[in-house]
JSON list of C-alpha atoms in Angstrom, two decimals:
[
{"chain": "A", "resi": 1208, "resn": "ASP", "atom": "CA", "xyz": [34.25, -15.02, -23.71]},
{"chain": "A", "resi": 1209, "resn": "THR", "atom": "CA", "xyz": [37.49, -13.42, -22.19]},
{"chain": "A", "resi": 1210, "resn": "GLY", "atom": "CA", "xyz": [35.13, -12.18, -19.77]},
{"chain": "A", "resi": 1211, "resn": "VAL", "atom": "CA", "xyz": [35.09, -8.63, -17.69]},
{"chain": "A", "resi": 1212, "resn": "SER", "atom": "CA", "xyz": [38.27, -6.92, -17.16]},
{"chain": "A", "resi": 1213, "resn": "GLN", "atom": "CA", "xyz": [39.02, -4.24, -14.72]},
{"chain": "A", "resi": 1214, "resn": "ASP", "atom": "CA", "xyz": [42.17, -1.69, -14.72]},
{"chain": "A", "resi": 1215, "resn": "PRO", "atom": "CA", "xyz": [43.53, -1.31, -12.42]},
{"chain": "A", "resi": 1216, "resn": "ARG", "atom": "CA", "xyz": [43.25, -3.44, -9.84]},
{"chain": "A", "resi": 1217, "resn": "HIS", "atom": "CA", "xyz": [44.52, -1.73, -7.08]},
{"chain": "A", "resi": 1218, "resn": "LYS", "atom": "CA", "xyz": [44.76, 1.86, -6.54]},
{"chain": "A", "resi": 1219, "resn": "ILE", "atom": "CA", "xyz": [46.40, 4.04, -3.67]},
{"chain": "A", "resi": 1220, "resn": "THR", "atom": "CA", "xyz": [45.84, 7.74, -3.52]},
{"chain": "A", "resi": 1221, "resn": "LYS", "atom": "CA", "xyz": [45.76, 10.39, -1.67]},
{"chain": "A", "resi": 1222, "resn": "ARG", "atom": "CA", "xyz": [43.00, 12.56, -0.45]},
{"chain": "A", "resi": 1223, "resn": "GLY", "atom": "CA", "xyz": [41.45, 15.38, -3.20]},
{"chain": "A", "resi": 1224, "resn": "GLN", "atom": "CA", "xyz": [43.23, 13.29, -5.86]},
{"chain": "A", "resi": 1225, "resn": "ASN", "atom": "CA", "xyz": [41.25, 12.23, -8.99]},
{"chain": "A", "resi": 1226, "resn": "VAL", "atom": "CA", "xyz": [41.44, 8.54, -9.85]},
{"chain": "A", "resi": 1227, "resn": "THR", "atom": "CA", "xyz": [39.75, 7.12, -13.18]},
{"chain": "A", "resi": 1228, "resn": "PHE", "atom": "CA", "xyz": [38.80, 3.51, -13.49]},
{"chain": "A", "resi": 1229, "resn": "ARG", "atom": "CA", "xyz": [38.50, 1.35, -16.68]},
{"chain": "A", "resi": 1230, "resn": "CYS", "atom": "CA", "xyz": [36.08, -1.57, -17.94]},
{"chain": "A", "resi": 1231, "resn": "ASP", "atom": "CA", "xyz": [36.33, -3.57, -20.45]},
{"chain": "A", "resi": 1232, "resn": "PRO", "atom": "CA", "xyz": [32.53, -5.82, -20.41]},
{"chain": "A", "resi": 1233, "resn": "ILE", "atom": "CA", "xyz": [32.23, -8.55, -22.31]},
{"chain": "A", "resi": 1234, "resn": "SER", "atom": "CA", "xyz": [32.10, -7.75, -25.90]},
{"chain": "A", "resi": 1235, "resn": "GLU", "atom": "CA", "xyz": [28.74, -9.06, -26.96]},
{"chain": "A", "resi": 1236, "resn": "HIS", "atom": "CA", "xyz": [26.46, -7.46, -23.28]},
{"chain": "A", "resi": 1237, "resn": "ASN", "atom": "CA", "xyz": [25.34, -4.03, -23.94]},
{"chain": "A", "resi": 1238, "resn": "ARG", "atom": "CA", "xyz": [24.44, -3.40, -20.78]},
{"chain": "A", "resi": 1239, "resn": "LEU", "atom": "CA", "xyz": [26.98, -2.47, -17.89]},
{"chain": "A", "resi": 1240, "resn": "TYR", "atom": "CA", "xyz": [27.24, -1.52, -14.36]},
{"chain": "A", "resi": 1241, "resn": "TRP", "atom": "CA", "xyz": [28.96, -0.31, -11.78]},
{"chain": "A", "resi": 1242, "resn": "TYR", "atom": "CA", "xyz": [28.92, -1.42, -8.43]},
{"chain": "A", "resi": 1243, "resn": "ARG", "atom": "CA", "xyz": [30.90, -0.44, -5.27]},
{"chain": "A", "resi": 1244, "resn": "GLN", "atom": "CA", "xyz": [31.01, -2.62, -2.00]},
{"chain": "A", "resi": 1245, "resn": "THR", "atom": "CA", "xyz": [33.26, -2.56, 1.36]},
{"chain": "A", "resi": 1246, "resn": "LEU", "atom": "CA", "xyz": [33.85, -4.93, 3.67]},
{"chain": "A", "resi": 1247, "resn": "GLY", "atom": "CA", "xyz": [31.43, -6.72, 5.19]},
{"chain": "A", "resi": 1248, "resn": "GLN", "atom": "CA", "xyz": [28.62, -5.51, 2.44]},
{"chain": "A", "resi": 1249, "resn": "GLY", "atom": "CA", "xyz": [27.50, -6.50, -0.09]},
{"chain": "A", "resi": 1250, "resn": "PRO", "atom": "CA", "xyz": [27.77, -4.90, -3.93]},
{"chain": "A", "resi": 1251, "resn": "GLU", "atom": "CA", "xyz": [25.77, -1.41, -3.87]},
{"chain": "A", "resi": 1252, "resn": "PHE", "atom": "CA", "xyz": [24.28, 0.07, -7.37]},
{"chain": "A", "resi": 1253, "resn": "LEU", "atom": "CA", "xyz": [26.02, 3.35, -8.44]},
{"chain": "A", "resi": 1254, "resn": "THR", "atom": "CA", "xyz": [25.16, 3.60, -12.11]},
{"chain": "A", "resi": 1255, "resn": "TYR", "atom": "CA", "xyz": [24.26, 1.41, -15.54]},
{"chain": "A", "resi": 1256, "resn": "PHE", "atom": "CA", "xyz": [24.50, 1.74, -19.13]},
{"chain": "A", "resi": 1257, "resn": "GLN", "atom": "CA", "xyz": [22.31, 0.35, -21.60]},
{"chain": "A", "resi": 1258, "resn": "ASN", "atom": "CA", "xyz": [24.97, 0.75, -24.69]},
{"chain": "A", "resi": 1259, "resn": "GLU", "atom": "CA", "xyz": [26.31, 4.05, -24.91]},
{"chain": "A", "resi": 1260, "resn": "ALA", "atom": "CA", "xyz": [23.56, 5.54, -23.01]},
{"chain": "A", "resi": 1261, "resn": "GLN", "atom": "CA", "xyz": [23.72, 6.05, -19.09]},
{"chain": "A", "resi": 1262, "resn": "LEU", "atom": "CA", "xyz": [20.30, 5.34, -18.22]},
{"chain": "A", "resi": 1263, "resn": "GLU", "atom": "CA", "xyz": [20.33, 4.92, -14.31]},
{"chain": "A", "resi": 1264, "resn": "LYS", "atom": "CA", "xyz": [22.42, 6.30, -11.30]},
{"chain": "A", "resi": 1265, "resn": "SER", "atom": "CA", "xyz": [21.68, 5.85, -8.02]},
{"chain": "A", "resi": 1266, "resn": "ARG", "atom": "CA", "xyz": [20.50, 8.90, -5.25]},
{"chain": "A", "resi": 1267, "resn": "LEU", "atom": "CA", "xyz": [23.83, 8.32, -3.31]},
{"chain": "A", "resi": 1268, "resn": "LEU", "atom": "CA", "xyz": [26.01, 8.65, -6.61]},
{"chain": "A", "resi": 1269, "resn": "SER", "atom": "CA", "xyz": [27.47, 12.13, -5.41]},
{"chain": "A", "resi": 1270, "resn": "ASP", "atom": "CA", "xyz": [28.36, 14.48, -7.90]},
{"chain": "A", "resi": 1271, "resn": "ARG", "atom": "CA", "xyz": [32.46, 14.00, -7.49]},
{"chain": "A", "resi": 1272, "resn": "PHE", "atom": "CA", "xyz": [31.69, 10.76, -9.41]},
{"chain": "A", "resi": 1273, "resn": "SER", "atom": "CA", "xyz": [31.01, 10.62, -13.23]},
{"chain": "A", "resi": 1274, "resn": "ALA", "atom": "CA", "xyz": [30.57, 7.56, -15.64]},
{"chain": "A", "resi": 1275, "resn": "GLU", "atom": "CA", "xyz": [31.33, 7.08, -19.33]},
{"chain": "A", "resi": 1276, "resn": "ARG", "atom": "CA", "xyz": [31.05, 4.59, -21.80]},
{"chain": "A", "resi": 1277, "resn": "PRO", "atom": "CA", "xyz": [31.57, 6.44, -25.24]},
{"chain": "A", "resi": 1278, "resn": "LYS", "atom": "CA", "xyz": [30.96, 3.94, -28.16]},
{"chain": "A", "resi": 1279, "resn": "GLY", "atom": "CA", "xyz": [29.21, 1.47, -25.83]},
{"chain": "A", "resi": 1280, "resn": "SER", "atom": "CA", "xyz": [32.23, -0.62, -25.45]},
{"chain": "A", "resi": 1281, "resn": "PHE", "atom": "CA", "xyz": [34.61, 0.02, -22.28]},
{"chain": "A", "resi": 1282, "resn": "SER", "atom": "CA", "xyz": [33.95, 2.45, -19.33]},
{"chain": "A", "resi": 1283, "resn": "THR", "atom": "CA", "xyz": [35.16, 4.73, -17.50]},
{"chain": "A", "resi": 1284, "resn": "LEU", "atom": "CA", "xyz": [34.56, 5.94, -13.57]},
{"chain": "A", "resi": 1285, "resn": "GLU", "atom": "CA", "xyz": [35.98, 9.00, -12.05]},
{"chain": "A", "resi": 1286, "resn": "ILE", "atom": "CA", "xyz": [35.89, 10.11, -9.10]},
{"chain": "A", "resi": 1287, "resn": "GLN", "atom": "CA", "xyz": [36.94, 13.66, -8.10]},
{"chain": "A", "resi": 1288, "resn": "ARG", "atom": "CA", "xyz": [38.41, 14.99, -5.54]},
{"chain": "A", "resi": 1289, "resn": "THR", "atom": "CA", "xyz": [38.81, 11.36, -3.18]},
{"chain": "A", "resi": 1290, "resn": "GLU", "atom": "CA", "xyz": [37.74, 11.43, 0.14]},
{"chain": "A", "resi": 1291, "resn": "GLN", "atom": "CA", "xyz": [38.58, 8.98, 2.84]},
{"chain": "A", "resi": 1292, "resn": "GLY", "atom": "CA", "xyz": [34.77, 7.54, 2.62]},
{"chain": "A", "resi": 1293, "resn": "ASP", "atom": "CA", "xyz": [35.68, 6.37, -1.29]},
{"chain": "A", "resi": 1294, "resn": "SER", "atom": "CA", "xyz": [37.59, 3.31, 0.27]},
{"chain": "A", "resi": 1295, "resn": "ALA", "atom": "CA", "xyz": [36.47, 0.56, -1.32]},
{"chain": "A", "resi": 1296, "resn": "MET", "atom": "CA", "xyz": [35.76, -2.01, -3.78]},
{"chain": "A", "resi": 1297, "resn": "TYR", "atom": "CA", "xyz": [34.95, -1.04, -7.31]},
{"chain": "A", "resi": 1298, "resn": "LEU", "atom": "CA", "xyz": [32.99, -3.13, -9.41]},
{"chain": "A", "resi": 1299, "resn": "CYS", "atom": "CA", "xyz": [31.67, -3.40, -12.53]},
{"chain": "A", "resi": 1300, "resn": "ALA", "atom": "CA", "xyz": [29.59, -5.78, -14.10]},
{"chain": "A", "resi": 1301, "resn": "SER", "atom": "CA", "xyz": [28.33, -6.06, -17.76]},
{"chain": "A", "resi": 1302, "resn": "SER", "atom": "CA", "xyz": [24.74, -8.38, -19.14]},
{"chain": "A", "resi": 1303, "resn": "LEU", "atom": "CA", "xyz": [22.54, -9.03, -21.99]},
{"chain": "A", "resi": 1304, "resn": "THR", "atom": "CA", "xyz": [19.46, -7.17, -22.08]},
{"chain": "A", "resi": 1305, "resn": "GLY", "atom": "CA", "xyz": [16.16, -10.10, -21.51]},
{"chain": "A", "resi": 1306, "resn": "GLN", "atom": "CA", "xyz": [12.83, -9.63, -20.62]},
{"chain": "A", "resi": 1307, "resn": "LEU", "atom": "CA", "xyz": [13.62, -11.00, -17.51]},
{"chain": "A", "resi": 1308, "resn": "GLY", "atom": "CA", "xyz": [16.52, -9.60, -15.53]},
{"chain": "A", "resi": 1309, "resn": "SER", "atom": "CA", "xyz": [19.57, -11.11, -17.20]},
{"chain": "A", "resi": 1310, "resn": "PRO", "atom": "CA", "xyz": [22.73, -12.37, -14.62]},
{"chain": "A", "resi": 1311, "resn": "LEU", "atom": "CA", "xyz": [25.70, -10.13, -13.87]},
{"chain": "A", "resi": 1312, "resn": "HIS", "atom": "CA", "xyz": [28.99, -10.75, -14.54]},
{"chain": "A", "resi": 1313, "resn": "PHE", "atom": "CA", "xyz": [31.46, -9.30, -12.45]},
{"chain": "A", "resi": 1314, "resn": "GLY", "atom": "CA", "xyz": [34.97, -8.20, -13.24]},
{"chain": "A", "resi": 1315, "resn": "ASN", "atom": "CA", "xyz": [37.77, -8.60, -10.97]},
{"chain": "A", "resi": 1316, "resn": "GLY", "atom": "CA", "xyz": [37.31, -4.72, -9.46]},
{"chain": "A", "resi": 1317, "resn": "THR", "atom": "CA", "xyz": [39.52, -2.42, -8.82]},
{"chain": "A", "resi": 1318, "resn": "ARG", "atom": "CA", "xyz": [41.02, -1.75, -5.38]},
{"chain": "A", "resi": 1319, "resn": "LEU", "atom": "CA", "xyz": [40.74, 1.22, -3.67]},
{"chain": "A", "resi": 1320, "resn": "THR", "atom": "CA", "xyz": [42.43, 3.19, -0.86]},
{"chain": "A", "resi": 1321, "resn": "VAL", "atom": "CA", "xyz": [42.03, 6.31, 0.03]},
{"chain": "A", "resi": 1322, "resn": "THR", "atom": "CA", "xyz": [44.77, 7.88, 2.34]},
{"chain": "B", "resi": 548, "resn": "GLN", "atom": "CA", "xyz": [13.15, -2.45, 6.31]},
{"chain": "B", "resi": 549, "resn": "LYS", "atom": "CA", "xyz": [16.10, -3.74, 4.49]},
{"chain": "B", "resi": 550, "resn": "GLU", "atom": "CA", "xyz": [15.32, -4.24, 0.69]},
{"chain": "B", "resi": 551, "resn": "VAL", "atom": "CA", "xyz": [17.31, -7.62, 0.89]},
{"chain": "B", "resi": 552, "resn": "GLU", "atom": "CA", "xyz": [17.51, -9.79, 4.21]},
{"chain": "B", "resi": 553, "resn": "GLN", "atom": "CA", "xyz": [19.68, -12.28, 4.41]},
{"chain": "B", "resi": 554, "resn": "ASN", "atom": "CA", "xyz": [20.30, -14.37, 7.48]},
{"chain": "B", "resi": 555, "resn": "SER", "atom": "CA", "xyz": [22.58, -13.79, 9.55]},
{"chain": "B", "resi": 556, "resn": "GLY", "atom": "CA", "xyz": [26.26, -15.42, 9.69]},
{"chain": "B", "resi": 557, "resn": "PRO", "atom": "CA", "xyz": [28.22, -16.21, 10.21]},
{"chain": "B", "resi": 558, "resn": "LEU", "atom": "CA", "xyz": [27.60, -19.91, 9.53]},
{"chain": "B", "resi": 559, "resn": "SER", "atom": "CA", "xyz": [29.14, -23.20, 10.57]},
{"chain": "B", "resi": 560, "resn": "VAL", "atom": "CA", "xyz": [28.94, -26.24, 8.97]},
{"chain": "B", "resi": 561, "resn": "PRO", "atom": "CA", "xyz": [30.81, -29.45, 9.30]},
{"chain": "B", "resi": 562, "resn": "GLU", "atom": "CA", "xyz": [31.90, -31.03, 6.25]},
{"chain": "B", "resi": 563, "resn": "GLY", "atom": "CA", "xyz": [29.46, -33.43, 4.21]},
{"chain": "B", "resi": 564, "resn": "ALA", "atom": "CA", "xyz": [26.38, -31.74, 6.10]},
{"chain": "B", "resi": 565, "resn": "ILE", "atom": "CA", "xyz": [23.25, -29.15, 4.37]},
{"chain": "B", "resi": 566, "resn": "ALA", "atom": "CA", "xyz": [23.67, -25.44, 4.49]},
{"chain": "B", "resi": 567, "resn": "SER", "atom": "CA", "xyz": [21.56, -23.48, 4.51]},
{"chain": "B", "resi": 568, "resn": "LEU", "atom": "CA", "xyz": [21.10, -20.83, 3.42]},
{"chain": "B", "resi": 569, "resn": "ASN", "atom": "CA", "xyz": [17.63, -18.20, 3.94]},
{"chain": "B", "resi": 570, "resn": "CYS", "atom": "CA", "xyz": [16.71, -14.76, 1.86]},
{"chain": "B", "resi": 571, "resn": "THR", "atom": "CA", "xyz": [14.08, -12.56, 2.16]},
{"chain": "B", "resi": 572, "resn": "TYR", "atom": "CA", "xyz": [13.29, -9.09, -0.43]},
{"chain": "B", "resi": 573, "resn": "SER", "atom": "CA", "xyz": [11.19, -6.74, -0.14]},
{"chain": "B", "resi": 574, "resn": "ASP", "atom": "CA", "xyz": [10.38, -5.90, -4.23]},
{"chain": "B", "resi": 575, "resn": "ARG", "atom": "CA", "xyz": [7.15, -7.59, -5.28]},
{"chain": "B", "resi": 576, "resn": "GLY", "atom": "CA", "xyz": [8.07, -7.35, -8.69]},
{"chain": "B", "resi": 577, "resn": "SER", "atom": "CA", "xyz": [11.16, -9.17, -9.28]},
{"chain": "B", "resi": 578, "resn": "GLN", "atom": "CA", "xyz": [11.12, -11.80, -10.97]},
{"chain": "B", "resi": 579, "resn": "SER", "atom": "CA", "xyz": [14.17, -13.20, -11.19]},
{"chain": "B", "resi": 580, "resn": "PHE", "atom": "CA", "xyz": [16.99, -14.04, -8.43]},
{"chain": "B", "resi": 581, "resn": "PHE", "atom": "CA", "xyz": [20.28, -14.65, -8.12]},
{"chain": "B", "resi": 582, "resn": "TRP", "atom": "CA", "xyz": [22.99, -16.16, -5.68]},
{"chain": "B", "resi": 583, "resn": "TYR", "atom": "CA", "xyz": [26.76, -15.46, -5.77]},
{"chain": "B", "resi": 584, "resn": "ARG", "atom": "CA", "xyz": [29.35, -16.91, -3.70]},
{"chain": "B", "resi": 585, "resn": "GLN", "atom": "CA", "xyz": [32.41, -14.66, -3.21]},
{"chain": "B", "resi": 586, "resn": "TYR", "atom": "CA", "xyz": [35.79, -15.03, -1.43]},
{"chain": "B", "resi": 587, "resn": "SER", "atom": "CA", "xyz": [37.70, -13.05, 0.10]},
{"chain": "B", "resi": 588, "resn": "GLY", "atom": "CA", "xyz": [39.31, -10.39, -1.65]},
{"chain": "B", "resi": 589, "resn": "LYS", "atom": "CA", "xyz": [37.17, -11.11, -4.62]},
{"chain": "B", "resi": 590, "resn": "SER", "atom": "CA", "xyz": [34.98, -10.85, -6.72]},
{"chain": "B", "resi": 591, "resn": "PRO", "atom": "CA", "xyz": [31.23, -12.19, -6.90]},
{"chain": "B", "resi": 592, "resn": "GLU", "atom": "CA", "xyz": [30.60, -15.01, -9.31]},
{"chain": "B", "resi": 593, "resn": "LEU", "atom": "CA", "xyz": [27.12, -16.46, -10.14]},
{"chain": "B", "resi": 594, "resn": "ILE", "atom": "CA", "xyz": [26.32, -19.82, -8.75]},
{"chain": "B", "resi": 595, "resn": "MET", "atom": "CA", "xyz": [22.92, -19.77, -9.73]},
{"chain": "B", "resi": 596, "resn": "SER", "atom": "CA", "xyz": [19.60, -18.41, -11.13]},
{"chain": "B", "resi": 597, "resn": "ILE", "atom": "CA", "xyz": [15.98, -18.79, -10.68]},
{"chain": "B", "resi": 598, "resn": "TYR", "atom": "CA", "xyz": [13.00, -17.48, -11.84]},
{"chain": "B", "resi": 599, "resn": "SER", "atom": "CA", "xyz": [10.07, -19.46, -11.18]},
{"chain": "B", "resi": 600, "resn": "ASN", "atom": "CA", "xyz": [8.33, -20.45, -7.85]},
{"chain": "B", "resi": 601, "resn": "GLY", "atom": "CA", "xyz": [9.68, -24.26, -7.11]},
{"chain": "B", "resi": 602, "resn": "ASP", "atom": "CA", "xyz": [12.96, -25.54, -6.54]},
{"chain": "B", "resi": 603, "resn": "LYS", "atom": "CA", "xyz": [15.76, -26.03, -8.99]},
{"chain": "B", "resi": 604, "resn": "GLU", "atom": "CA", "xyz": [19.18, -27.58, -9.11]},
{"chain": "B", "resi": 605, "resn": "ASP", "atom": "CA", "xyz": [21.81, -27.97, -9.83]},
{"chain": "B", "resi": 606, "resn": "GLY", "atom": "CA", "xyz": [24.58, -30.11, -8.38]},
{"chain": "B", "resi": 607, "resn": "ARG", "atom": "CA", "xyz": [25.03, -30.47, -5.38]},
{"chain": "B", "resi": 608, "resn": "PHE", "atom": "CA", "xyz": [23.39, -26.61, -4.83]},
{"chain": "B", "resi": 609, "resn": "THR", "atom": "CA", "xyz": [19.39, -25.92, -5.12]},
{"chain": "B", "resi": 610, "resn": "ALA", "atom": "CA", "xyz": [17.68, -22.85, -5.11]},
{"chain": "B", "resi": 611, "resn": "GLN", "atom": "CA", "xyz": [14.11, -22.30, -3.86]},
{"chain": "B", "resi": 612, "resn": "LEU", "atom": "CA", "xyz": [11.87, -20.16, -4.81]},
{"chain": "B", "resi": 613, "resn": "ASN", "atom": "CA", "xyz": [8.52, -18.99, -2.81]},
{"chain": "B", "resi": 614, "resn": "LYS", "atom": "CA", "xyz": [7.55, -15.22, -4.90]},
{"chain": "B", "resi": 615, "resn": "ALA", "atom": "CA", "xyz": [3.93, -14.87, -2.81]},
{"chain": "B", "resi": 616, "resn": "SER", "atom": "CA", "xyz": [6.49, -15.37, 0.98]},
{"chain": "B", "resi": 617, "resn": "GLN", "atom": "CA", "xyz": [8.93, -13.40, -1.00]},
{"chain": "B", "resi": 618, "resn": "TYR", "atom": "CA", "xyz": [11.40, -15.89, -0.12]},
{"chain": "B", "resi": 619, "resn": "VAL", "atom": "CA", "xyz": [14.51, -17.21, -1.55]},
{"chain": "B", "resi": 620, "resn": "SER", "atom": "CA", "xyz": [17.02, -20.13, 0.14]},
{"chain": "B", "resi": 621, "resn": "LEU", "atom": "CA", "xyz": [19.92, -22.05, -1.20]},
{"chain": "B", "resi": 622, "resn": "LEU", "atom": "CA", "xyz": [21.22, -25.78, -0.02]},
{"chain": "B", "resi": 623, "resn": "ILE", "atom": "CA", "xyz": [24.30, -26.90, -0.44]},
{"chain": "B", "resi": 624, "resn": "ARG", "atom": "CA", "xyz": [23.82, -30.73, 0.19]},
{"chain": "B", "resi": 625, "resn": "ASP", "atom": "CA", "xyz": [27.76, -32.08, 0.81]},
{"chain": "B", "resi": 626, "resn": "SER", "atom": "CA", "xyz": [29.15, -29.43, 1.66]},
{"chain": "B", "resi": 627, "resn": "GLN", "atom": "CA", "xyz": [33.08, -28.85, 1.30]},
{"chain": "B", "resi": 628, "resn": "PRO", "atom": "CA", "xyz": [35.65, -26.71, 2.70]},
{"chain": "B", "resi": 629, "resn": "SER", "atom": "CA", "xyz": [36.08, -25.29, -0.77]},
{"chain": "B", "resi": 630, "resn": "ASP", "atom": "CA", "xyz": [32.71, -23.84, -0.17]},
{"chain": "B", "resi": 631, "resn": "SER", "atom": "CA", "xyz": [33.78, -21.90, 2.31]},
{"chain": "B", "resi": 632, "resn": "ALA", "atom": "CA", "xyz": [32.61, -18.28, 1.16]},
{"chain": "B", "resi": 633, "resn": "THR", "atom": "CA", "xyz": [29.83, -15.61, 1.59]},
{"chain": "B", "resi": 634, "resn": "TYR", "atom": "CA", "xyz": [26.68, -15.83, -0.20]},
{"chain": "B", "resi": 635, "resn": "LEU", "atom": "CA", "xyz": [24.67, -13.10, -1.07]},
{"chain": "B", "resi": 636, "resn": "CYS", "atom": "CA", "xyz": [21.08, -13.01, -2.90]},
{"chain": "B", "resi": 637, "resn": "ALA", "atom": "CA", "xyz": [20.75, -10.89, -5.54]},
{"chain": "B", "resi": 638, "resn": "PRO", "atom": "CA", "xyz": [17.11, -9.98, -7.01]},
{"chain": "B", "resi": 639, "resn": "SER", "atom": "CA", "xyz": [16.83, -8.32, -9.73]},
{"chain": "B", "resi": 640, "resn": "GLY", "atom": "CA", "xyz": [15.13, -4.65, -10.01]},
{"chain": "B", "resi": 641, "resn": "THR", "atom": "CA", "xyz": [11.67, -3.95, -11.99]},
{"chain": "B", "resi": 642, "resn": "GLY", "atom": "CA", "xyz": [12.72, -0.73, -13.41]},
{"chain": "B", "resi": 643, "resn": "SER", "atom": "CA", "xyz": [14.82, -0.46, -16.97]},
{"chain": "B", "resi": 644, "resn": "ALA", "atom": "CA", "xyz": [18.03, -0.85, -14.84]},
{"chain": "B", "resi": 645, "resn": "ARG", "atom": "CA", "xyz": [16.50, -4.19, -14.01]},
{"chain": "B", "resi": 646, "resn": "GLN", "atom": "CA", "xyz": [19.58, -4.21, -11.59]},
{"chain": "B", "resi": 647, "resn": "LEU", "atom": "CA", "xyz": [20.75, -6.14, -9.05]},
{"chain": "B", "resi": 648, "resn": "THR", "atom": "CA", "xyz": [20.36, -5.48, -5.37]},
{"chain": "B", "resi": 649, "resn": "PHE", "atom": "CA", "xyz": [22.42, -7.42, -2.92]},
{"chain": "B", "resi": 650, "resn": "GLY", "atom": "CA", "xyz": [21.96, -8.16, 0.38]},
{"chain": "B", "resi": 651, "resn": "SER", "atom": "CA", "xyz": [24.94, -8.29, 3.25]},
{"chain": "B", "resi": 652, "resn": "GLY", "atom": "CA", "xyz": [25.41, -11.85, 2.65]},
{"chain": "B", "resi": 653, "resn": "THR", "atom": "CA", "xyz": [25.82, -15.09, 4.78]},
{"chain": "B", "resi": 654, "resn": "GLN", "atom": "CA", "xyz": [29.48, -16.29, 5.63]},
{"chain": "B", "resi": 655, "resn": "LEU", "atom": "CA", "xyz": [29.90, -19.61, 5.32]},
{"chain": "B", "resi": 656, "resn": "THR", "atom": "CA", "xyz": [32.66, -21.77, 7.20]},
{"chain": "B", "resi": 657, "resn": "VAL", "atom": "CA", "xyz": [32.80, -25.65, 6.60]},
{"chain": "B", "resi": 658, "resn": "LEU", "atom": "CA", "xyz": [34.87, -27.68, 8.72]},
{"chain": "B", "resi": 659, "resn": "PRO", "atom": "CA", "xyz": [36.94, -30.36, 7.70]}
]
């Protein structure tokens, strides 16, 4: 179990640019989540995949955000035309399917700064 | 009303004392509850999970759940300076995603 891996750890970009983040979940986990966290707040749910299917998206998720999980393995989160308000820590988490909710295992996150 | 509310911090306790962290949630259908610890600049790490009413102990940590009152708590006994962190309460959702909804966290400082 190598844990959830995220890349890059830090990204600084100029407003209006596009950015893409990658997440590699724990290999046997079929559920993958993206969260966003700003200073002083708890993580906020963005979207969820079960295997390769994106099954849920937060209503807060702007259409500038898109996520994919081809082949049910790694996932990417792209933000187009970044805005300063997108500056946050983007967290990826994975879990196993279970009848009850399973705990999420988080990666180290990607910290995005939009200048 | 927020979906998950945690006692406002910051909370300071002396080393060796008991730290008590509280959380209330609004979704009566939540079945699973998790406590995460988050050090500054790091990602959340799972420290406790609880699924049934009552107490669950793991080392110095005890989670307590009362579904009727929609209340969950975390006690940390013999608090250590290394316990200084933000503690996040997270009940699971009831939809197919079962995503966790996080509170804003309680910042705990254990004073040597």
